[in-house]
PDB file of C-alpha atoms in Angstrom:
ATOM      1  CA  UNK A 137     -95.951  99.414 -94.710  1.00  0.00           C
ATOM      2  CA  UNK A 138     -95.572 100.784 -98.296  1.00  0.00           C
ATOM      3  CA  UNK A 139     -92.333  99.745-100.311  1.00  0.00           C
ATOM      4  CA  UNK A 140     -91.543 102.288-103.114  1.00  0.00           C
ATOM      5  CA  UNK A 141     -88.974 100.120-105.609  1.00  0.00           C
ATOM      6  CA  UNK A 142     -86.560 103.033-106.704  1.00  0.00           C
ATOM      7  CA  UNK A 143     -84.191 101.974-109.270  1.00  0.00           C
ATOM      8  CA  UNK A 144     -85.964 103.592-111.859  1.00  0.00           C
ATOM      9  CA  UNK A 145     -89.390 105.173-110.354  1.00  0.00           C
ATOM     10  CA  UNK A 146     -89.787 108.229-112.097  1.00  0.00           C
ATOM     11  CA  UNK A 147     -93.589 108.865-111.265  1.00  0.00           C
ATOM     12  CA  UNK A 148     -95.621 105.941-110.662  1.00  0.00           C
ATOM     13  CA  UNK A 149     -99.346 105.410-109.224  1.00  0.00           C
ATOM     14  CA  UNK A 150    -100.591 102.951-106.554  1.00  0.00           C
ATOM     15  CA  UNK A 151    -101.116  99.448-108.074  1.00  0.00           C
ATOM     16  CA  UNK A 152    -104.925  98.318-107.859  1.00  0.00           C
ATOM     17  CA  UNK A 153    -105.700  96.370-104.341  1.00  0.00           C
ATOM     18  CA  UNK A 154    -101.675  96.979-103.269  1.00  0.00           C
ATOM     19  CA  UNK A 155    -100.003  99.865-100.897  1.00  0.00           C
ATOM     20  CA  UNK A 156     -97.136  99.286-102.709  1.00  0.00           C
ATOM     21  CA  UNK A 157     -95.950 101.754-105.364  1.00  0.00           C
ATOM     22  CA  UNK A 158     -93.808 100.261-108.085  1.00  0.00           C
ATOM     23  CA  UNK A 159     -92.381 100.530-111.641  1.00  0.00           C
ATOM     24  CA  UNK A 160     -91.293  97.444-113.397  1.00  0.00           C
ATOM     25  CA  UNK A 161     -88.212  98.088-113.891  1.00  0.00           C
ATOM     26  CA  UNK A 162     -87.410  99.118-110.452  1.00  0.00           C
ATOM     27  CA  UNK A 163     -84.677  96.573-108.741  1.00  0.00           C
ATOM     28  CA  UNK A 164     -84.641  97.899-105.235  1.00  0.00           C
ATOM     29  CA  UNK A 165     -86.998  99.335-102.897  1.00  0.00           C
ATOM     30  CA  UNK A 166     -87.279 101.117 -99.800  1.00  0.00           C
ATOM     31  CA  UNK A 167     -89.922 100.687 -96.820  1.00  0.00           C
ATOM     32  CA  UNK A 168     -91.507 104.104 -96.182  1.00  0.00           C
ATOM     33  CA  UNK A 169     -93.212 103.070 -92.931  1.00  0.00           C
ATOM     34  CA  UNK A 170     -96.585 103.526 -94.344  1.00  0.00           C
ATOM     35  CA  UNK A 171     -99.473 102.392 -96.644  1.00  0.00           C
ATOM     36  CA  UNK A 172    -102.663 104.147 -96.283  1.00  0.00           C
ATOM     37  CA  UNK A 173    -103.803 106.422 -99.408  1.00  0.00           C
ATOM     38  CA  UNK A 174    -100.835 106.637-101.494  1.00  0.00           C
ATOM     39  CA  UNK A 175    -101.652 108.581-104.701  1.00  0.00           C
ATOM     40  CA  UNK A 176     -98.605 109.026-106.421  1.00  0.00           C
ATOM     41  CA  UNK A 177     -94.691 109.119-105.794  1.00  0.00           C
ATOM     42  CA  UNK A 178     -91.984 111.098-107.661  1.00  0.00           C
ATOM     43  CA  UNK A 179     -88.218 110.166-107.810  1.00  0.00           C
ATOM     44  CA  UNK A 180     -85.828 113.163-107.935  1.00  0.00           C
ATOM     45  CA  UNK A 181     -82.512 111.247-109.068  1.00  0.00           C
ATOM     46  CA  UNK A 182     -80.305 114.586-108.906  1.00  0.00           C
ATOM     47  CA  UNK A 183     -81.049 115.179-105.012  1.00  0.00           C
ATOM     48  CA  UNK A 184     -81.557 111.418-103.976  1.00  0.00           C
ATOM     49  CA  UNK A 185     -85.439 112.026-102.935  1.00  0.00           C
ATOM     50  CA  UNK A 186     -88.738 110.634-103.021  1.00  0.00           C
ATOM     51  CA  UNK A 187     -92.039 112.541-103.170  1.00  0.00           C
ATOM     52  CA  UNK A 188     -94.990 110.306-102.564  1.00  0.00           C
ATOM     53  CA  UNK A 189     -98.198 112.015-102.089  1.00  0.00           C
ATOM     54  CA  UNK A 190    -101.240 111.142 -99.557  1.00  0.00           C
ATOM     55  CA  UNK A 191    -104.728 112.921 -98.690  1.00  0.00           C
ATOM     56  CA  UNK A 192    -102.145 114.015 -95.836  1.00  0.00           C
ATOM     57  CA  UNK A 193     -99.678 115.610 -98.427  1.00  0.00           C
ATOM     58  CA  UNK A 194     -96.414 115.101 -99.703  1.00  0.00           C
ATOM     59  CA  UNK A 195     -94.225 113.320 -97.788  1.00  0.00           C
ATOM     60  CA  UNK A 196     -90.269 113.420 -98.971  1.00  0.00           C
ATOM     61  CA  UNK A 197     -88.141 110.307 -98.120  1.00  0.00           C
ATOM     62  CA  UNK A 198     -84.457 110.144 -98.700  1.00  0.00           C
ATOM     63  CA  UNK A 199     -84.004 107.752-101.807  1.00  0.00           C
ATOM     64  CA  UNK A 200     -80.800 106.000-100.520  1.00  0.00           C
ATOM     65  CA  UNK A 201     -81.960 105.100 -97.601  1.00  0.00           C
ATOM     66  CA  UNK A 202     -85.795 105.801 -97.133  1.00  0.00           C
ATOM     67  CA  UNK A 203     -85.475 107.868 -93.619  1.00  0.00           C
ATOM     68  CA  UNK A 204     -87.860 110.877 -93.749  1.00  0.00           C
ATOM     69  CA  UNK A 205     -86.617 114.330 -95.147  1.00  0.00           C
ATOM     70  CA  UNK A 206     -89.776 116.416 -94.303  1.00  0.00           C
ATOM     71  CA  UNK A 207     -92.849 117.050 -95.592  1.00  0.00           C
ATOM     72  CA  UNK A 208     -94.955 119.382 -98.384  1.00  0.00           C
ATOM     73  CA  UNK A 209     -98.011 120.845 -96.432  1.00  0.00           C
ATOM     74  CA  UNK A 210    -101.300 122.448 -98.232  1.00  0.00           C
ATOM     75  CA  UNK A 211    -101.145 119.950-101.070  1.00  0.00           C
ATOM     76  CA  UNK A 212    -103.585 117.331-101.330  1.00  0.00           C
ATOM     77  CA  UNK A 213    -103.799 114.138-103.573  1.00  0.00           C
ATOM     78  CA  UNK A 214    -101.645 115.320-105.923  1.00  0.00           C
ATOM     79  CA  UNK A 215    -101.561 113.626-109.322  1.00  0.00           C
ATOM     80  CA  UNK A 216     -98.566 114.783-110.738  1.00  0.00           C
ATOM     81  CA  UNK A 217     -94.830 116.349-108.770  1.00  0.00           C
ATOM     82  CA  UNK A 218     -91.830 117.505-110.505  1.00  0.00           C
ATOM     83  CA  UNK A 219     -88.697 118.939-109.806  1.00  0.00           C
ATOM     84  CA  UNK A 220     -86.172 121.394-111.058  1.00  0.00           C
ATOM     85  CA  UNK A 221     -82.889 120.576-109.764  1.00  0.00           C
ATOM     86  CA  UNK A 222     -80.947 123.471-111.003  1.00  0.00           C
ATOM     87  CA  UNK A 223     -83.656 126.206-110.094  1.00  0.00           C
ATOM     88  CA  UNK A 224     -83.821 124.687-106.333  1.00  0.00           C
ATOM     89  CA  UNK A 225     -87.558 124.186-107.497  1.00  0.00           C
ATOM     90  CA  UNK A 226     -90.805 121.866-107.169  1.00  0.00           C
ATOM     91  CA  UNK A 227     -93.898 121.652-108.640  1.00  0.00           C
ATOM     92  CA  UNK A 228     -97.165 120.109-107.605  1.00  0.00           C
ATOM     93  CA  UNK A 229    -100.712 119.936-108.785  1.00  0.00           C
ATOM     94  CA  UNK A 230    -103.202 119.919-105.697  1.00  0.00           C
ATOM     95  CA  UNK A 231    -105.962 117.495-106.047  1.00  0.00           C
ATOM     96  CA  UNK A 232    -108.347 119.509-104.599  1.00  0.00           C
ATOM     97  CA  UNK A 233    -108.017 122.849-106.599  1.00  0.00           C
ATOM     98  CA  UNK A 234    -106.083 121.888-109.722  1.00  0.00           C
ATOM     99  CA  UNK A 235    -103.864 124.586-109.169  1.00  0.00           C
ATOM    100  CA  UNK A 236    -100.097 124.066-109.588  1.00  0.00           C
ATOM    101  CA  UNK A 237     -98.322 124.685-105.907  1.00  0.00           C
ATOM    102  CA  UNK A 238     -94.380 125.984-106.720  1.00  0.00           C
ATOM    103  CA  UNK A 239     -92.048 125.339-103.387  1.00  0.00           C
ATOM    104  CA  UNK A 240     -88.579 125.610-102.316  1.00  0.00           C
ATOM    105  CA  UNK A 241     -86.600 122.197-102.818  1.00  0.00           C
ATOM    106  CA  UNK A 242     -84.665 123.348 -99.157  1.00  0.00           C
ATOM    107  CA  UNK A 243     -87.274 124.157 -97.095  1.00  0.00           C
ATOM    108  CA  UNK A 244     -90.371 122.416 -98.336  1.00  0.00           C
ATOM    109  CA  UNK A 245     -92.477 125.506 -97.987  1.00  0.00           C
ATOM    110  CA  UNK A 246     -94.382 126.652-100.923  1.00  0.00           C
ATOM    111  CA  UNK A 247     -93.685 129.752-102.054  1.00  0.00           C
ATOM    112  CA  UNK A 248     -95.799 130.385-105.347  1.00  0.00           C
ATOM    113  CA  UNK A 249     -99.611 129.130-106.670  1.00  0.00           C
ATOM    114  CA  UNK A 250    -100.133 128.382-110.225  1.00  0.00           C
ATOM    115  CA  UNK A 251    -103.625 128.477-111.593  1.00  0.00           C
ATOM    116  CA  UNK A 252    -105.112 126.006-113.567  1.00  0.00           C
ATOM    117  CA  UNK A 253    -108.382 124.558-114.112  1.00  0.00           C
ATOM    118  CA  UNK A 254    -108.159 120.500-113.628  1.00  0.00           C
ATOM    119  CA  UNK A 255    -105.795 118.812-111.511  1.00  0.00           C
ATOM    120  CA  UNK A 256    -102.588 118.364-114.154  1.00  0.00           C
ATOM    121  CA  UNK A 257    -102.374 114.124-114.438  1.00  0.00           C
ATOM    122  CA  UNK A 258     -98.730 114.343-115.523  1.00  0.00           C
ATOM    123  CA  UNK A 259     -95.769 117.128-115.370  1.00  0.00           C
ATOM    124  CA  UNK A 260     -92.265 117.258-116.583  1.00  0.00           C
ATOM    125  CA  UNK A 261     -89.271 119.324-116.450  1.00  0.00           C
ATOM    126  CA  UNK A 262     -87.192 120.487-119.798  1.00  0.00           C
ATOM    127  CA  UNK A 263     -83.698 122.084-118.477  1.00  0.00           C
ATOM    128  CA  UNK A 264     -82.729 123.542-121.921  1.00  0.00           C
ATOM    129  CA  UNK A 265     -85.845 125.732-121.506  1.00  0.00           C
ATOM    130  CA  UNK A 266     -86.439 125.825-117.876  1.00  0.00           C
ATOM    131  CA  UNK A 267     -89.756 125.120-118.515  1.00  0.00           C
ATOM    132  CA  UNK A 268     -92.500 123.132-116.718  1.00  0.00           C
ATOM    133  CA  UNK A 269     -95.191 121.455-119.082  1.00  0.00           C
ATOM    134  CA  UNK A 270     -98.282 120.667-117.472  1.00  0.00           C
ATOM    135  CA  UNK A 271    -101.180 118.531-118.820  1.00  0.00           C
ATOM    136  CA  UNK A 272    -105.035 117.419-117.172  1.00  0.00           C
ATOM    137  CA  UNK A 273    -106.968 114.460-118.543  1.00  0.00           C
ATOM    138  CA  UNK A 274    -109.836 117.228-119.156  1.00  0.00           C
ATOM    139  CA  UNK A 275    -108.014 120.362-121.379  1.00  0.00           C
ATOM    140  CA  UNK A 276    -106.593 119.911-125.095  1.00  0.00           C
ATOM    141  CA  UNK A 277    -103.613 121.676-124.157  1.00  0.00           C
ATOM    142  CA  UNK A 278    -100.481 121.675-122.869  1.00  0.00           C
ATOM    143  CA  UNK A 279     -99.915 124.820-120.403  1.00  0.00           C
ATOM    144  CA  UNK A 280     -96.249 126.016-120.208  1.00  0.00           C
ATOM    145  CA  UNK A 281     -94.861 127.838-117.204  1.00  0.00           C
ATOM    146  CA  UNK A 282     -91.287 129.277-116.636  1.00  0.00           C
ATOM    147  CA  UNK A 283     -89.817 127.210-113.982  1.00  0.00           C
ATOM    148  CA  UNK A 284     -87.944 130.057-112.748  1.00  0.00           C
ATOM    149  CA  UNK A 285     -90.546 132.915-112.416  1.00  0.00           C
ATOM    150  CA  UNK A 286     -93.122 130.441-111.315  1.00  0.00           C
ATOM    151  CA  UNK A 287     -95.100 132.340-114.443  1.00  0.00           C
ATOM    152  CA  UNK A 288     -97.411 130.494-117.105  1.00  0.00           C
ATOM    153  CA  UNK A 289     -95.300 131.601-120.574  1.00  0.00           C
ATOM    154  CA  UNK A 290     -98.429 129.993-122.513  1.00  0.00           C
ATOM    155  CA  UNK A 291    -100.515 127.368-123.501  1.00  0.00           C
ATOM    156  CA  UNK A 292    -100.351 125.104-127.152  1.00  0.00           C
ATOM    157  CA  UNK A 293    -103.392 123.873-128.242  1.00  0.00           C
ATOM    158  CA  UNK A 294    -103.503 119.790-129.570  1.00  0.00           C
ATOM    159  CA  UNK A 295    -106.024 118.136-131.095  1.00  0.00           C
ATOM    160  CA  UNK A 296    -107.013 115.940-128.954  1.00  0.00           C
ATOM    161  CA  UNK A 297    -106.735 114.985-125.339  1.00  0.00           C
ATOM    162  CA  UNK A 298    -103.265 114.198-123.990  1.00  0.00           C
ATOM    163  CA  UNK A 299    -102.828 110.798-121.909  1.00  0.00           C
ATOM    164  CA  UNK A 300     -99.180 111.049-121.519  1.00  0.00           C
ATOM    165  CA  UNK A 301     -95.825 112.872-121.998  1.00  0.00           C
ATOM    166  CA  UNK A 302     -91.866 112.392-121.297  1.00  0.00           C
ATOM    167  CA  UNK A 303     -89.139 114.486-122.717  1.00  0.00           C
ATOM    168  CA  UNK A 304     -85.066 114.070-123.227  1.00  0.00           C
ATOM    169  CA  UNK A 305     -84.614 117.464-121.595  1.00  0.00           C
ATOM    170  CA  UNK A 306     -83.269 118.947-125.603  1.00  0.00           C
ATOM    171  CA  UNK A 307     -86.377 121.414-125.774  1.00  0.00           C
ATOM    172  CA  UNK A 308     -88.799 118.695-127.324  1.00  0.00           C
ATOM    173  CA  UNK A 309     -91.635 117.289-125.489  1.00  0.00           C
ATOM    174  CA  UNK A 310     -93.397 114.431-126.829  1.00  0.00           C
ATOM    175  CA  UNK A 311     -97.179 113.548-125.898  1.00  0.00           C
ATOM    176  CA  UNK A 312     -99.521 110.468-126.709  1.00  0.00           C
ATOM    177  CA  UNK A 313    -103.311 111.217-127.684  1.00  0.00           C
ATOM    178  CA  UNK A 314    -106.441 110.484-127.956  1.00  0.00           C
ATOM    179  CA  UNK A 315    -109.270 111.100-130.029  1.00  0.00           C
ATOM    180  CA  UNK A 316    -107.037 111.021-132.606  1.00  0.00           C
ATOM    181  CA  UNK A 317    -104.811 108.364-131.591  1.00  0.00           C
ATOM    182  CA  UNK A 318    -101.504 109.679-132.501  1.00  0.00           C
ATOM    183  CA  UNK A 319     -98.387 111.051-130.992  1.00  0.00           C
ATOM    184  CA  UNK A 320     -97.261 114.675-131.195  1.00  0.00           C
ATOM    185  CA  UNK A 321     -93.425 116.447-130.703  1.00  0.00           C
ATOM    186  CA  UNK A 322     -93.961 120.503-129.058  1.00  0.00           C
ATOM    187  CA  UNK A 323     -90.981 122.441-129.473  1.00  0.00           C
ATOM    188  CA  UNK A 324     -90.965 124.311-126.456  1.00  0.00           C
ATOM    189  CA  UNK A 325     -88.491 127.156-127.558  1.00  0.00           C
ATOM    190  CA  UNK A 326     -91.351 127.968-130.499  1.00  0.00           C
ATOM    191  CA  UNK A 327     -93.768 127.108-128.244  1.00  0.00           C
ATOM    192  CA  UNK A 328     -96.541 124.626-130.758  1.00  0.00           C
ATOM    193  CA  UNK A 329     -96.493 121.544-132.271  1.00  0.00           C
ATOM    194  CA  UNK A 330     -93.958 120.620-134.980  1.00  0.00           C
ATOM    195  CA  UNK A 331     -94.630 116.895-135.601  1.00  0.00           C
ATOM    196  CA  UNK A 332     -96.943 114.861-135.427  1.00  0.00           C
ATOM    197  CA  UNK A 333     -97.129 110.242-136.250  1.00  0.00           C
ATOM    198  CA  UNK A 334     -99.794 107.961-135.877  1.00  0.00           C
ATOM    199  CA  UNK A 335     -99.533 105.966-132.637  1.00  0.00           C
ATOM    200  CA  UNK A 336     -99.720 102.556-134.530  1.00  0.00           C
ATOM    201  CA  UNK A 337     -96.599 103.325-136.161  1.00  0.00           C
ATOM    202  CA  UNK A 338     -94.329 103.376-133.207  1.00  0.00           C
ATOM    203  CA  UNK A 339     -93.295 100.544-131.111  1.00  0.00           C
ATOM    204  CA  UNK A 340     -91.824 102.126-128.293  1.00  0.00           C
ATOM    205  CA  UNK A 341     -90.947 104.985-126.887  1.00  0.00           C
ATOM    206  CA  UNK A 342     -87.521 104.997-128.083  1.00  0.00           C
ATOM    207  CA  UNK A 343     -88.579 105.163-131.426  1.00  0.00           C
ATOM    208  CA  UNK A 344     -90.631 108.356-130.847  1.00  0.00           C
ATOM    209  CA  UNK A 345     -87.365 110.394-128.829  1.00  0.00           C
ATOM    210  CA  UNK A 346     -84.800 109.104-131.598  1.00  0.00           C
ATOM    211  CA  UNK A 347     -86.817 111.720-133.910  1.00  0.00           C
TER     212      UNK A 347
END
């Protein structure tokens, strides 16, 4: 039986040799009732969900409680879910094709497929844009696509290959490369890069969003 901690899982992978799917900062979990090929979970704090994904698909587990809400069909090993609460919208990349899968936060059914070459390793929502940023471990860009259209609006080119990302929701995202090592702020609104600091110079995250 898999436990999902959920006090603060915001999109965690499978621990090494464990079904269990955790963040450390989590305080209280939830039995899902299952532990075979978990590949990634999603928390969606404004609808009280949970999106874990499987080679069976996306199962979606009520976050209160843990008692099954449905499940996302046609969407295999995904490596990286979203959601955008005010646009009654998800987003998930499909292991298997790389492209982005758009569906209905109601009905579960997907309604709209996003190209895109590599499976995206990490997505995130920015509601002052209503935009979607998307990122693989393989392309040197970050691919932007209107959350409400289901449309990519464009890609911005970095130099170098992006390992992470997170965002306050204000129209900045912020993203942590490789090859250089270094840290880099998109405005999404202008749609490139604006910023840029050398990874050794920041201690935390914090210090990177306080810009």
């Amino acid at each position: 039986m898999a436990v999902v901690l959920l006090a603060a899982l915001t999109g965690c992978r499978q621990q090494p040799e464990s079904a269990a799917v955790s963040c450390s900062l989590s305080r209280r979990g939830v039995a899902l009732g299952r532990s075979d090929g978990i590949e990634y979970a999603y928390r969606d704090h404004a609808n009280h969900r949970v999106y874990v994904s499987s080679d069976a698909g996306i199962e979606v587990w009520d976050a209160d409680n843990g008692a099954p809400v449905g499940r996302i069909h046609n969407i295999v090993g995904s490596t990286a879910i979203v959601t955008a609460p005010p646009l009654n919208r998800g987003f998930a990349a499909d292991g298997t094709t790389g492209a982005i899968k758009v569906f209905d936060l109601d009905t579960l059914e997907i309604i709209r497929r996003i190209p895109y070459a590599d499976p995206s390793s990490d997505m995130v929502f920015d509601a002052t844009t209503g935009t979607v940023a998307a990122i693989s471990a393989v392309a040197r860009d970050v691919r932007l696509i209107d959350a409400a259209a289901g449309v990519v609006v464009g890609d911005v080119r970095l130099a170098g290959s992006p390992r992470a990302m997170w965002s306050r929701g204000n129209g900045m995202l912020y993203l942590r490369l490789e090859r250089p090592a270094r840290i880099v702020r998109v405005n999404l609104g202008a749609r490139k890069v604006d910023a840029r600091w050398p990874w050794a110079a920041c201690k935390s995250r914090r210090d990177l969003i306080d810009h």
